[in-house]
Amino acid sequence: MQQSAEKPVLLVALGGNALIQKGQVGTMEEQFENLKRPMAQIARLSQDYRIILTHGNAPQVGNLLLQQECCDAVPHLPLEILVAQTQGQMGYMLESTLDTALMESGLKAAPGLVSLISYVVVDENDPAFRNPSKPIGPSFSSRKASNLPYPTQKTAKGYRRVVASPKPLTIVEKREIRKLIDMDFLVICCGGGGIPVVREGRRFCGVDAVIDKDLASAKLAEEVGVDIFVMATDVEGAALNYGANHQEYLRTMTVAQAQQYLEAEHFPPGSMGPKVEAAMGFAQHTGNRAVITSLHAIKEAVAGGAGTEIISSPAFSTPVPP
Amino acid sequence: MQQSAEKPVLLVALGGNALIQKGQVGTMEEQFENLKRPMAQIARLSQDYRIILTHGNAPQVGNLLLQQECCDAVPHLPLEILVAQTQGQMGYMLESTLDTALMESGLKAAPGLVSLISYVVVDENDPAFRNPSKPIGPSFSSRKASNLPYPTQKTAKGYRRVVASPKPLTIVEKREIRKLIDMDFLVICCGGGGIPVVREGRRFCGVDAVIDKDLASAKLAEEVGVDIFVMATDVEGAALNYGANHQEYLRTMTVAQAQQYLEAEHFPPGSMGPKVEAAMGFAQHTGNRAVITSLHAIKEAVAGGAGTEIISSPAFSTPVPP
């Protein structure tokens, strides 16, 4: 085990599917069971790295929205409050599963393990507010949708509420997180991309929006000074021609190559697109490694043996495929 | 402003009515508005004290339970997860209102401000599990109640679910909270009495229970080493003959006097009773001051000019009223 001062800082962003997998409804048993495998890897990694753990919340916040739609006996809460609720729920689940993983394995726990509520400032003039495009929550019939008090969009599942997904400007708790990392704490934070707020003069105001958790994690990684940024999801990495016969997983790409592939629409918006963008931003601004990998290969990806690595320097890039 | 190392440590436990007052349904606007006054006092106090802030969650967790009862489209979550959700929601609301109070007043912010998810270990053999007695959530008709999958009890409002309210044994994050206080962080934690867990060998398991937030706060205050423990609620202090013509607020009582009054049933269970018990435990174990006061007089109570103070030493007690 390395000494704290020498330990590199690792940020791992867990996809929402770390807790609720495709085809599951999201019982507590399912969520705790799914968490065991990624958390066992985090426990091992915590022996050699100082760790910041972030996570998605799409299925969980969707369930809370669905509950609100069902029930008029209780005041409906704005979206940022539901995001805050999922930070509480998932922070507890991640923290307690990690505690258990450490206790069961006999590994040494970090000097501190905390789950922090995090809020993230966005720009009230972000163009995303004029064009809400992220579908969330339950689906409705066309007639029901036209009577709802918020914008909806037709999707494959029916009409769904769409909300703005503005770019994260800064994580309010970044100084606290940096100090905690300096003390070798393991910090769980920025759940669901953070609670979105705008700054109005000398106050913060919550806004009905959701922030992409990979972009928020990349912003945090830059602001706090992270050495390796890993996004763990349900595929083994970024691929060219994803889903087609000639699909090809990428092992390494430079920021410039990633930009080319993005423009050629190899990485769909709303799934691999934001991950690649988050990795590009981090690699470009810091010169450090960003890796997109599967939930089952976090350890291997950190060691350089799995996933797609995005790097700023062309010196390390693989040749562009034809 | 005192220097950090000299600053005494103050724990303030806010009652649930800090956010939702009697007669209110609990819209976001109401909750944020109600918070302004207590948080302005906390902002002032933070100039001279290192502060730990805890809070109740009864109306909020009741609303989440009611939503669950309405909606079968989403898996029902166990009570400890709903407590965790309220820690997220209320941690965000407290933290952002305090941030705003500090920014608007131009007061100096603490070197760190964090809201932590907190879980609290209880004993699986606590007698409260054999005799669940704390009513929570919505009320049902007798027929509906008999078909529910959990125990209910007849109350003034109809049949309500009753859950165990076991004694808090230890706060899992106590070492982290102590380290944060040492760094002069302002820490929001232990919301709703903490997420209740039992220890099963080398793992933690959540349990369907709620922990009294004043007892959990007293335990935390003892474990972390707090100098002054303040419980802020909707009355100005503890009273003899509360609600009767000859009601008499108490300014000071010793632990021995408090025990006498408790036995004489001056302090009703479920409201003033647990507060007095929490104050007694803290004063007895630490020799420090515990004060029960109103939400509007937190600052005065800290200064010794409001509320009911419970002290361990009989030297400072007022004479026992006839």
Short mmCIF file of N, CA and C in Angstrom, two decimals, chain A residues 25-28 31-32 36 62-64 66-68 70-78 80-81 84-93 95-97 99-106 110-119 172-173 175-177 179-180 183 185 195-197 199 201-207, chain B residues 25-28 31-32 36 62-64 66-68 70-78 80-81 84-93 95-97 99-106 110-119 172-173 175-177 179-180 183 185 195-197 199 201-207:
data_model
loop_
_atom_site.label_atom_id
_atom_site.label_comp_id
_atom_site.label_asym_id
_atom_site.label_seq_id
_atom_site.Cartn_x
_atom_site.Cartn_y
_atom_site.Cartn_z
N VAL A 25 -36.43 -3.76 -12.35
CA VAL A 25 -37.31 -2.67 -11.95
C VAL A 25 -36.66 -1.78 -10.91
N GLY A 26 -35.64 -2.31 -10.22
CA GLY A 26 -34.95 -1.47 -9.25
C GLY A 26 -35.36 -1.70 -7.82
N THR A 27 -35.58 -2.96 -7.43
CA THR A 27 -35.80 -3.22 -6.01
C THR A 27 -34.50 -2.95 -5.27
N MET A 28 -34.62 -2.80 -3.96
CA MET A 28 -33.43 -2.55 -3.16
C MET A 28 -32.45 -3.71 -3.25
N GLN A 31 -30.48 -3.52 -6.41
CA GLN A 31 -29.52 -2.42 -6.43
C GLN A 31 -28.29 -2.74 -5.56
N PHE A 32 -28.54 -3.29 -4.37
CA PHE A 32 -27.41 -3.62 -3.50
C PHE A 32 -26.57 -4.76 -4.10
N LYS A 36 -22.22 -4.70 -5.60
CA LYS A 36 -21.12 -5.43 -4.95
C LYS A 36 -19.87 -5.49 -5.81
N GLY A 62 -35.97 8.89 -12.23
CA GLY A 62 -37.16 8.53 -13.00
C GLY A 62 -38.23 7.92 -12.12
N ASN A 63 -37.82 7.04 -11.21
CA ASN A 63 -38.78 6.43 -10.29
C ASN A 63 -39.42 7.47 -9.36
N LEU A 64 -38.63 8.41 -8.88
CA LEU A 64 -39.19 9.45 -8.00
C LEU A 64 -40.19 10.33 -8.75
N LEU A 66 -41.98 9.38 -11.32
CA LEU A 66 -43.17 8.56 -11.56
C LEU A 66 -44.05 8.56 -10.31
N GLN A 67 -43.44 8.43 -9.15
CA GLN A 67 -44.19 8.47 -7.90
C GLN A 67 -44.92 9.79 -7.73
N GLN A 68 -44.23 10.88 -8.06
CA GLN A 68 -44.87 12.19 -7.93
C GLN A 68 -46.08 12.31 -8.83
N CYS A 70 -48.00 10.01 -9.76
CA CYS A 70 -49.09 9.17 -9.25
C CYS A 70 -49.88 9.85 -8.15
N CYS A 71 -49.25 10.73 -7.40
CA CYS A 71 -49.76 11.10 -6.08
C CYS A 71 -49.96 12.60 -5.96
N ASP A 72 -51.24 13.00 -5.82
CA ASP A 72 -51.51 14.43 -5.68
C ASP A 72 -51.68 14.85 -4.23
N ALA A 73 -51.56 13.90 -3.30
CA ALA A 73 -51.78 14.19 -1.88
C ALA A 73 -50.61 14.95 -1.27
N VAL A 74 -49.51 15.00 -1.99
CA VAL A 74 -48.28 15.57 -1.45
C VAL A 74 -47.79 16.61 -2.47
N PRO A 75 -47.27 17.75 -2.02
CA PRO A 75 -46.80 18.76 -3.00
C PRO A 75 -45.71 18.17 -3.91
N HIS A 76 -45.84 18.47 -5.21
CA HIS A 76 -44.80 18.01 -6.14
C HIS A 76 -43.55 18.86 -5.93
N LEU A 77 -42.43 18.19 -5.90
CA LEU A 77 -41.17 18.89 -5.65
C LEU A 77 -40.44 19.12 -6.97
N PRO A 78 -39.72 20.23 -7.08
CA PRO A 78 -38.98 20.48 -8.32
C PRO A 78 -37.85 19.46 -8.51
N GLU A 80 -34.70 19.57 -8.99
CA GLU A 80 -33.41 19.60 -8.29
C GLU A 80 -33.53 18.95 -6.91
N ILE A 81 -34.73 18.99 -6.33
CA ILE A 81 -34.92 18.35 -5.03
C ILE A 81 -34.91 16.82 -5.19
N ALA A 84 -31.47 15.78 -5.40
CA ALA A 84 -30.89 15.77 -4.05
C ALA A 84 -31.31 14.50 -3.30
N GLN A 85 -32.57 14.10 -3.47
CA GLN A 85 -33.02 12.86 -2.81
C GLN A 85 -32.24 11.65 -3.29
N THR A 86 -31.97 11.60 -4.60
CA THR A 86 -31.20 10.45 -5.10
C THR A 86 -29.76 10.49 -4.60
N GLN A 87 -29.22 11.69 -4.36
CA GLN A 87 -27.86 11.76 -3.79
C GLN A 87 -27.85 11.14 -2.39
N GLY A 88 -28.93 11.38 -1.63
CA GLY A 88 -29.01 10.78 -0.30
C GLY A 88 -29.10 9.27 -0.39
N GLN A 89 -30.04 8.80 -1.20
CA GLN A 89 -30.26 7.37 -1.36
C GLN A 89 -29.01 6.65 -1.85
N MET A 90 -28.45 7.16 -2.93
CA MET A 90 -27.35 6.44 -3.57
C MET A 90 -26.04 6.64 -2.82
N GLY A 91 -25.88 7.81 -2.21
CA GLY A 91 -24.70 8.03 -1.38
C GLY A 91 -24.66 7.00 -0.26
N TYR A 92 -25.80 6.79 0.37
CA TYR A 92 -25.88 5.77 1.43
C TYR A 92 -25.58 4.38 0.89
N MET A 93 -26.17 4.04 -0.25
CA MET A 93 -25.99 2.70 -0.79
C MET A 93 -24.53 2.45 -1.19
N GLU A 95 -21.86 4.09 -0.06
CA GLU A 95 -20.98 4.16 1.11
C GLU A 95 -21.09 2.87 1.94
N SER A 96 -22.30 2.39 2.16
CA SER A 96 -22.44 1.23 3.03
C SER A 96 -21.95 -0.04 2.32
N THR A 97 -22.14 -0.12 0.99
CA THR A 97 -21.63 -1.28 0.26
C THR A 97 -20.10 -1.27 0.26
N ASP A 99 -18.19 0.18 2.61
CA ASP A 99 -17.83 -0.17 4.00
C ASP A 99 -17.82 -1.70 4.17
N THR A 100 -18.89 -2.33 3.68
CA THR A 100 -19.00 -3.78 3.80
C THR A 100 -17.89 -4.47 3.00
N ALA A 101 -17.62 -4.00 1.79
CA ALA A 101 -16.56 -4.60 0.96
C ALA A 101 -15.22 -4.51 1.68
N LEU A 102 -14.96 -3.39 2.33
CA LEU A 102 -13.69 -3.23 3.04
C LEU A 102 -13.64 -4.13 4.27
N MET A 103 -14.74 -4.19 5.02
CA MET A 103 -14.76 -5.00 6.24
C MET A 103 -14.64 -6.48 5.88
N GLU A 104 -15.36 -6.92 4.84
CA GLU A 104 -15.36 -8.34 4.50
C GLU A 104 -14.02 -8.80 3.93
N SER A 105 -13.35 -7.90 3.23
CA SER A 105 -12.08 -8.29 2.60
C SER A 105 -10.91 -8.11 3.55
N GLY A 106 -11.14 -7.42 4.67
CA GLY A 106 -10.03 -7.15 5.58
C GLY A 106 -9.07 -6.10 5.05
N ALA A 110 -9.78 3.75 4.14
CA ALA A 110 -9.18 5.09 4.08
C ALA A 110 -9.41 5.78 5.42
N PRO A 111 -8.57 6.80 5.73
CA PRO A 111 -8.77 7.52 7.00
C PRO A 111 -10.15 8.17 7.12
N GLY A 112 -10.85 8.28 6.01
CA GLY A 112 -12.20 8.83 6.06
C GLY A 112 -12.98 8.37 4.85
N LEU A 113 -14.29 8.18 5.02
CA LEU A 113 -15.17 7.80 3.91
C LEU A 113 -16.43 8.62 4.09
N VAL A 114 -16.71 9.52 3.15
CA VAL A 114 -17.89 10.37 3.27
C VAL A 114 -18.65 10.46 1.95
N SER A 115 -19.98 10.60 2.08
CA SER A 115 -20.82 10.92 0.92
C SER A 115 -21.32 12.34 1.09
N LEU A 116 -21.01 13.19 0.14
CA LEU A 116 -21.35 14.62 0.23
C LEU A 116 -22.49 14.97 -0.70
N ILE A 117 -23.40 15.78 -0.20
CA ILE A 117 -24.35 16.46 -1.08
C ILE A 117 -23.54 17.45 -1.92
N SER A 118 -23.82 17.48 -3.24
CA SER A 118 -23.05 18.37 -4.11
C SER A 118 -23.98 19.16 -5.00
N TYR A 119 -23.75 20.44 -5.09
CA TYR A 119 -24.48 21.17 -6.11
C TYR A 119 -23.55 21.87 -7.07
N VAL A 172 -19.79 23.47 -6.53
CA VAL A 172 -19.74 24.39 -5.38
C VAL A 172 -18.80 23.86 -4.29
N GLU A 173 -18.79 22.56 -4.07
CA GLU A 173 -18.00 21.98 -2.97
C GLU A 173 -16.58 21.59 -3.39
N ARG A 175 -13.65 23.00 -3.23
CA ARG A 175 -12.56 23.22 -2.26
C ARG A 175 -12.63 22.20 -1.13
N GLU A 176 -13.83 21.93 -0.69
CA GLU A 176 -14.00 20.94 0.38
C GLU A 176 -13.52 19.57 -0.11
N ILE A 177 -13.89 19.21 -1.33
CA ILE A 177 -13.51 17.89 -1.85
C ILE A 177 -11.99 17.79 -1.97
N LYS A 179 -9.78 19.39 -0.15
CA LYS A 179 -9.21 19.25 1.20
C LYS A 179 -9.39 17.83 1.73
N LEU A 180 -10.54 17.25 1.44
CA LEU A 180 -10.79 15.89 1.92
C LEU A 180 -9.84 14.90 1.26
N MET A 183 -6.54 14.89 2.71
CA MET A 183 -6.49 14.14 3.98
C MET A 183 -6.65 12.65 3.75
N PHE A 185 -9.16 11.14 2.44
CA PHE A 185 -10.54 10.66 2.53
C PHE A 185 -10.96 10.07 1.18
N ILE A 195 -26.71 18.69 -8.06
CA ILE A 195 -27.98 19.44 -7.98
C ILE A 195 -27.77 20.74 -8.74
N PRO A 196 -28.56 20.99 -9.79
CA PRO A 196 -28.29 22.16 -10.63
C PRO A 196 -28.79 23.46 -10.00
N VAL A 197 -27.90 24.45 -9.90
CA VAL A 197 -28.28 25.77 -9.39
C VAL A 197 -27.72 26.85 -10.31
N ARG A 199 -26.55 31.05 -10.13
CA ARG A 199 -26.19 32.07 -9.16
C ARG A 199 -26.93 33.34 -9.52
N GLY A 201 -27.02 36.95 -8.24
CA GLY A 201 -26.41 37.90 -7.31
C GLY A 201 -25.71 37.13 -6.21
N ARG A 202 -26.15 37.37 -4.97
CA ARG A 202 -25.48 36.72 -3.85
C ARG A 202 -26.22 35.49 -3.36
N ARG A 203 -26.99 34.84 -4.22
CA ARG A 203 -27.64 33.61 -3.77
C ARG A 203 -27.67 32.56 -4.86
N PHE A 204 -27.83 31.31 -4.41
CA PHE A 204 -27.99 30.19 -5.34
C PHE A 204 -29.48 29.85 -5.45
N CYS A 205 -29.93 29.52 -6.66
CA CYS A 205 -31.31 29.09 -6.85
C CYS A 205 -31.30 27.79 -7.64
N GLY A 206 -32.03 26.80 -7.15
CA GLY A 206 -32.16 25.55 -7.87
C GLY A 206 -32.91 25.75 -9.18
N VAL A 207 -32.60 24.95 -10.20
CA VAL A 207 -33.31 25.03 -11.47
C VAL A 207 -33.76 23.64 -11.90
N VAL B 25 -48.40 22.52 3.99
CA VAL B 25 -48.34 21.22 3.33
C VAL B 25 -46.90 20.84 2.98
N GLY B 26 -46.04 21.85 2.92
CA GLY B 26 -44.64 21.53 2.65
C GLY B 26 -44.22 21.75 1.21
N THR B 27 -44.69 22.85 0.58
CA THR B 27 -44.15 23.18 -0.73
C THR B 27 -42.69 23.61 -0.55
N MET B 28 -41.97 23.62 -1.66
CA MET B 28 -40.57 24.02 -1.61
C MET B 28 -40.43 25.46 -1.14
N GLN B 31 -40.76 25.68 2.57
CA GLN B 31 -39.63 25.11 3.28
C GLN B 31 -38.41 26.04 3.23
N PHE B 32 -38.14 26.60 2.03
CA PHE B 32 -36.99 27.50 1.91
C PHE B 32 -37.22 28.78 2.73
N LYS B 36 -34.98 30.37 6.41
CA LYS B 36 -34.15 31.59 6.40
C LYS B 36 -33.78 32.06 7.80
N GLY B 62 -42.64 11.42 5.95
CA GLY B 62 -44.07 11.12 5.86
C GLY B 62 -44.58 11.33 4.44
N ASN B 63 -44.16 12.43 3.82
CA ASN B 63 -44.58 12.69 2.43
C ASN B 63 -44.06 11.63 1.48
N LEU B 64 -42.82 11.18 1.66
CA LEU B 64 -42.27 10.15 0.77
C LEU B 64 -43.03 8.82 0.95
N LEU B 66 -46.14 8.54 1.89
CA LEU B 66 -47.46 8.73 1.29
C LEU B 66 -47.38 8.53 -0.22
N GLN B 67 -46.35 9.08 -0.85
CA GLN B 67 -46.15 8.90 -2.28
C GLN B 67 -46.01 7.43 -2.63
N GLN B 68 -45.24 6.71 -1.83
CA GLN B 68 -45.05 5.28 -2.11
C GLN B 68 -46.37 4.54 -2.05
N CYS B 70 -49.23 5.63 -2.71
CA CYS B 70 -50.08 6.00 -3.87
C CYS B 70 -49.72 5.20 -5.11
N CYS B 71 -48.48 4.77 -5.22
CA CYS B 71 -47.92 4.42 -6.54
C CYS B 71 -47.36 3.00 -6.54
N ASP B 72 -48.00 2.13 -7.32
CA ASP B 72 -47.51 0.75 -7.39
C ASP B 72 -46.62 0.51 -8.61
N ALA B 73 -46.43 1.54 -9.43
CA ALA B 73 -45.65 1.38 -10.66
C ALA B 73 -44.15 1.29 -10.38
N VAL B 74 -43.77 1.62 -9.18
CA VAL B 74 -42.36 1.71 -8.82
C VAL B 74 -42.15 0.85 -7.57
N PRO B 75 -41.04 0.12 -7.47
CA PRO B 75 -40.84 -0.71 -6.27
C PRO B 75 -40.83 0.14 -5.01
N HIS B 76 -41.53 -0.35 -3.98
CA HIS B 76 -41.52 0.36 -2.70
C HIS B 76 -40.16 0.18 -2.04
N LEU B 77 -39.64 1.25 -1.53
CA LEU B 77 -38.30 1.20 -0.92
C LEU B 77 -38.45 1.10 0.59
N PRO B 78 -37.51 0.43 1.25
CA PRO B 78 -37.60 0.33 2.71
C PRO B 78 -37.35 1.69 3.36
N GLU B 80 -35.35 2.87 5.55
CA GLU B 80 -34.03 3.50 5.71
C GLU B 80 -33.61 4.23 4.44
N ILE B 81 -34.11 3.76 3.28
CA ILE B 81 -33.78 4.45 2.02
C ILE B 81 -34.53 5.79 1.95
N ALA B 84 -32.67 8.16 3.94
CA ALA B 84 -31.49 8.61 3.16
C ALA B 84 -31.91 9.67 2.14
N GLN B 85 -33.07 9.46 1.50
CA GLN B 85 -33.54 10.46 0.52
C GLN B 85 -33.77 11.81 1.19
N THR B 86 -34.34 11.79 2.41
CA THR B 86 -34.57 13.08 3.08
C THR B 86 -33.25 13.72 3.50
N GLN B 87 -32.23 12.92 3.78
CA GLN B 87 -30.92 13.51 4.09
C GLN B 87 -30.38 14.27 2.88
N GLY B 88 -30.61 13.70 1.68
CA GLY B 88 -30.17 14.39 0.47
C GLY B 88 -30.92 15.70 0.28
N GLN B 89 -32.25 15.58 0.34
CA GLN B 89 -33.10 16.75 0.13
C GLN B 89 -32.80 17.86 1.14
N MET B 90 -32.80 17.50 2.41
CA MET B 90 -32.70 18.52 3.44
C MET B 90 -31.27 19.01 3.61
N GLY B 91 -30.31 18.12 3.36
CA GLY B 91 -28.92 18.54 3.40
C GLY B 91 -28.69 19.64 2.37
N TYR B 92 -29.24 19.43 1.17
CA TYR B 92 -29.11 20.45 0.12
C TYR B 92 -29.80 21.74 0.53
N MET B 93 -31.02 21.63 1.08
CA MET B 93 -31.78 22.84 1.42
C MET B 93 -31.08 23.63 2.53
N GLU B 95 -27.85 23.46 3.37
CA GLU B 95 -26.54 23.95 2.92
C GLU B 95 -26.69 25.16 2.01
N SER B 96 -27.63 25.10 1.06
CA SER B 96 -27.74 26.21 0.11
C SER B 96 -28.34 27.45 0.79
N THR B 97 -29.25 27.25 1.76
CA THR B 97 -29.80 28.41 2.48
C THR B 97 -28.73 29.06 3.34
N ASP B 99 -25.42 28.90 2.72
CA ASP B 99 -24.53 29.57 1.76
C ASP B 99 -25.08 30.95 1.40
N THR B 100 -26.37 31.00 1.10
CA THR B 100 -27.00 32.27 0.73
C THR B 100 -26.97 33.24 1.90
N ALA B 101 -27.26 32.76 3.12
CA ALA B 101 -27.25 33.64 4.30
C ALA B 101 -25.85 34.23 4.49
N LEU B 102 -24.83 33.43 4.28
CA LEU B 102 -23.46 33.93 4.43
C LEU B 102 -23.11 34.93 3.34
N MET B 103 -23.49 34.62 2.09
CA MET B 103 -23.16 35.52 0.98
C MET B 103 -23.90 36.84 1.13
N GLU B 104 -25.20 36.77 1.50
CA GLU B 104 -26.00 37.99 1.57
C GLU B 104 -25.57 38.89 2.73
N SER B 105 -25.10 38.28 3.82
CA SER B 105 -24.73 39.08 4.99
C SER B 105 -23.29 39.56 4.92
N GLY B 106 -22.53 39.00 3.97
CA GLY B 106 -21.12 39.35 3.89
C GLY B 106 -20.29 38.76 5.02
N ALA B 110 -17.11 29.52 6.75
CA ALA B 110 -16.15 28.58 7.33
C ALA B 110 -15.25 28.06 6.21
N PRO B 111 -14.07 27.54 6.58
CA PRO B 111 -13.17 27.00 5.55
C PRO B 111 -13.80 25.84 4.76
N GLY B 112 -14.88 25.28 5.27
CA GLY B 112 -15.57 24.23 4.54
C GLY B 112 -16.99 24.12 5.03
N LEU B 113 -17.90 23.76 4.12
CA LEU B 113 -19.30 23.56 4.47
C LEU B 113 -19.75 22.31 3.73
N VAL B 114 -20.10 21.28 4.47
CA VAL B 114 -20.49 20.02 3.81
C VAL B 114 -21.74 19.43 4.46
N SER B 115 -22.54 18.75 3.64
CA SER B 115 -23.66 17.94 4.13
C SER B 115 -23.30 16.49 3.92
N LEU B 116 -23.26 15.73 4.99
CA LEU B 116 -22.84 14.32 4.92
C LEU B 116 -24.01 13.38 5.08
N ILE B 117 -24.03 12.34 4.28
CA ILE B 117 -24.91 11.21 4.54
C ILE B 117 -24.39 10.55 5.83
N SER B 118 -25.31 10.22 6.75
CA SER B 118 -24.88 9.63 8.02
C SER B 118 -25.71 8.41 8.33
N TYR B 119 -25.04 7.34 8.71
CA TYR B 119 -25.82 6.23 9.23
C TYR B 119 -25.41 5.88 10.64
N VAL B 172 -21.78 6.12 12.54
CA VAL B 172 -20.70 5.49 11.76
C VAL B 172 -19.65 6.51 11.34
N GLU B 173 -20.07 7.71 10.98
CA GLU B 173 -19.14 8.73 10.45
C GLU B 173 -18.54 9.62 11.54
N ARG B 175 -15.77 9.64 13.29
CA ARG B 175 -14.36 10.05 13.15
C ARG B 175 -14.21 11.09 12.05
N GLU B 176 -14.92 10.87 10.96
CA GLU B 176 -14.87 11.84 9.87
C GLU B 176 -15.39 13.20 10.35
N ILE B 177 -16.50 13.20 11.06
CA ILE B 177 -17.10 14.46 11.52
C ILE B 177 -16.13 15.18 12.46
N LYS B 179 -12.85 14.95 12.46
CA LYS B 179 -11.74 15.51 11.67
C LYS B 179 -12.17 16.78 10.93
N LEU B 180 -13.40 16.77 10.44
CA LEU B 180 -13.88 17.95 9.71
C LEU B 180 -14.02 19.14 10.65
N MET B 183 -10.87 20.77 11.33
CA MET B 183 -10.45 21.64 10.23
C MET B 183 -11.33 22.88 10.11
N PHE B 185 -14.49 22.96 9.53
CA PHE B 185 -15.61 22.81 8.61
C PHE B 185 -16.92 22.96 9.38
N ILE B 195 -29.56 7.22 9.18
CA ILE B 195 -30.08 6.02 8.51
C ILE B 195 -29.81 4.84 9.43
N PRO B 196 -30.87 4.13 9.87
CA PRO B 196 -30.65 3.08 10.87
C PRO B 196 -30.09 1.80 10.26
N VAL B 197 -28.98 1.31 10.82
CA VAL B 197 -28.39 0.05 10.38
C VAL B 197 -28.06 -0.81 11.60
N ARG B 199 -25.34 -4.02 12.71
CA ARG B 199 -24.09 -4.64 12.27
C ARG B 199 -24.29 -6.15 12.33
N GLY B 201 -22.09 -9.23 11.73
CA GLY B 201 -20.73 -9.68 11.47
C GLY B 201 -19.95 -8.55 10.85
N ARG B 202 -19.44 -8.76 9.63
CA ARG B 202 -18.61 -7.74 9.00
C ARG B 202 -19.38 -6.89 8.01
N ARG B 203 -20.69 -6.77 8.19
CA ARG B 203 -21.42 -5.89 7.28
C ARG B 203 -22.52 -5.11 8.00
N PHE B 204 -22.91 -3.99 7.37
CA PHE B 204 -24.02 -3.20 7.86
C PHE B 204 -25.28 -3.55 7.07
N CYS B 205 -26.42 -3.64 7.76
CA CYS B 205 -27.69 -3.85 7.07
C CYS B 205 -28.69 -2.82 7.53
N GLY B 206 -29.33 -2.17 6.58
CA GLY B 206 -30.37 -1.20 6.92
C GLY B 206 -31.55 -1.90 7.58
N VAL B 207 -32.23 -1.20 8.47
CA VAL B 207 -33.43 -1.76 9.12
C VAL B 207 -34.58 -0.77 9.02
#
